[in-house]
XYZ file of C-alpha atoms in Angstrom:
161
model
C 125.163 133.591 212.477
C 128.215 131.572 213.454
C 130.343 133.475 215.923
C 133.655 131.667 215.918
C 135.199 128.804 217.830
C 133.896 129.730 221.297
C 130.338 130.126 220.025
C 130.658 126.855 218.086
C 131.937 124.998 221.157
C 129.016 126.307 223.222
C 126.472 125.144 220.628
C 128.295 121.805 220.283
C 128.097 121.288 224.065
C 124.415 122.273 224.197
C 123.658 119.719 221.485
C 125.791 117.033 223.153
C 123.988 117.533 226.481
C 120.551 117.552 224.831
C 120.830 114.946 222.069
C 123.554 112.526 223.194
C 121.373 109.371 223.057
C 120.132 110.060 219.512
C 123.572 111.031 218.174
C 125.131 107.979 219.856
C 122.524 105.694 218.268
C 123.371 107.174 214.863
C 127.140 106.822 215.410
C 126.803 103.208 216.535
C 124.498 102.335 213.648
C 127.023 103.775 211.182
C 129.844 101.792 212.782
C 127.798 98.579 212.564
C 126.884 99.329 208.918
C 130.507 100.144 208.040
C 129.586 103.727 207.133
C 131.323 107.004 207.904
C 128.770 109.033 209.880
C 130.300 112.245 208.540
C 129.187 111.261 205.030
C 125.574 110.617 206.058
C 125.229 113.647 208.375
C 124.976 116.577 205.915
C 121.726 117.094 204.011
C 121.494 116.105 200.367
C 122.050 119.131 198.111
C 118.864 120.821 196.874
C 119.861 119.893 193.314
C 119.510 116.240 194.330
C 115.997 116.653 195.717
C 114.793 113.863 193.437
C 117.251 111.582 195.199
C 115.719 112.479 198.557
C 113.362 109.540 198.186
C 116.425 107.325 197.951
C 117.678 108.809 201.206
C 115.096 106.726 203.036
C 117.058 103.704 201.847
C 120.416 105.016 203.061
C 121.964 103.102 205.939
C 121.053 104.422 209.394
C 118.534 106.916 208.012
C 116.093 106.345 210.893
C 118.805 107.030 213.475
C 120.088 110.023 211.515
C 116.580 111.513 211.286
C 116.025 110.999 215.016
C 119.268 112.848 215.803
C 118.374 115.632 213.362
C 114.909 116.020 214.921
C 116.445 116.325 218.371
C 119.000 118.872 217.183
C 116.390 121.015 215.421
C 114.338 121.117 218.647
C 117.446 121.798 220.766
C 118.574 124.680 218.562
C 115.104 126.190 218.580
C 115.001 126.156 222.376
C 118.570 127.475 222.821
C 118.368 131.002 224.081
C 120.012 133.587 221.857
C 120.081 131.492 218.695
C 118.149 133.109 215.863
C 119.298 131.319 212.705
C 116.798 128.980 211.025
C 114.062 129.643 213.592
C 111.392 129.839 210.894
C 112.416 126.508 209.306
C 112.770 124.835 212.706
C 109.420 126.151 213.962
C 107.638 125.136 210.730
C 109.033 121.607 211.040
C 108.131 121.214 214.716
C 104.714 122.867 214.359
C 103.958 120.323 211.645
C 104.309 117.539 214.180
C 107.973 116.761 213.510
C 107.160 113.945 211.081
C 107.441 115.592 207.657
C 110.738 114.549 206.028
C 110.592 117.423 203.520
C 110.289 119.974 206.330
C 113.086 118.223 208.232
C 115.298 118.359 205.130
C 114.575 122.081 204.726
C 115.393 122.755 208.392
C 118.554 120.619 208.196
C 119.738 122.411 205.040
C 119.309 125.722 206.824
C 121.244 124.448 209.827
C 124.059 123.237 207.548
C 124.310 126.558 205.735
C 127.831 127.878 206.308
C 126.477 130.990 208.018
C 124.445 129.022 210.526
C 125.375 125.846 212.420
C 127.662 123.842 210.144
C 130.746 124.241 212.371
C 129.197 122.888 215.602
C 127.274 120.184 213.706
C 130.411 118.899 211.989
C 132.457 119.026 215.194
C 129.678 117.210 217.086
C 129.549 114.306 214.644
C 133.329 114.154 214.133
C 134.097 114.063 217.850
C 131.274 111.615 218.558
C 132.487 109.262 215.838
C 136.073 109.445 217.111
C 135.001 108.663 220.690
C 132.354 106.123 219.686
C 129.544 107.979 221.419
C 128.277 111.498 221.947
C 129.467 112.853 225.288
C 129.369 116.421 226.522
C 132.390 117.859 228.293
C 132.402 117.419 232.053
C 134.045 119.526 234.749
C 137.634 118.671 235.554
C 138.896 119.108 239.088
C 141.958 121.192 239.992
C 141.460 123.659 237.153
C 140.367 126.634 239.298
C 136.881 126.504 237.867
C 137.981 126.435 234.232
C 136.785 122.834 233.936
C 133.204 123.836 234.735
C 133.440 126.703 232.300
C 134.750 124.386 229.567
C 131.951 121.930 230.292
C 129.505 124.613 229.236
C 128.160 125.660 232.585
C 129.343 129.217 231.925
C 130.484 129.680 235.484
C 133.025 128.081 237.797
C 131.928 125.566 240.406
C 131.445 127.157 243.827
C 134.376 126.595 246.173
C 133.964 123.491 248.283
C 131.512 121.886 245.830
C 133.768 119.918 243.521
C 131.240 117.120 243.012
């Protein structure tokens, strides 16, 4: 489903606007625990399903799960995104508490055809900055700053706030 760098940036920005507090909590927990968030972000391979029980003991697992839950909900609500809808809907319809359903939804999201590129860029950029922040409009860019920030349209003239 991935549609290249522009598509990936748009999804990344949607996730950053929607799930910044949860992703920031995860990033900060990893920093405190001396862990690389990029190592804890991807799902465990299906072949290691037996180790999934051990995942509950991984550092920052609560924060990671909270960020994943937010992202699954955000991707399901994002207009035009079709990948993983069944897995996402099944997880959320089940109350959003079932770790097995979350793992299934997260594996789908991390499939190379789906959302891996924006998910990796989101966590990499957030870790580098120390928090998850969406892009914001930049003045004196003839509207390109608003476009880059994900608004999809330039700011109206005279409203540079």
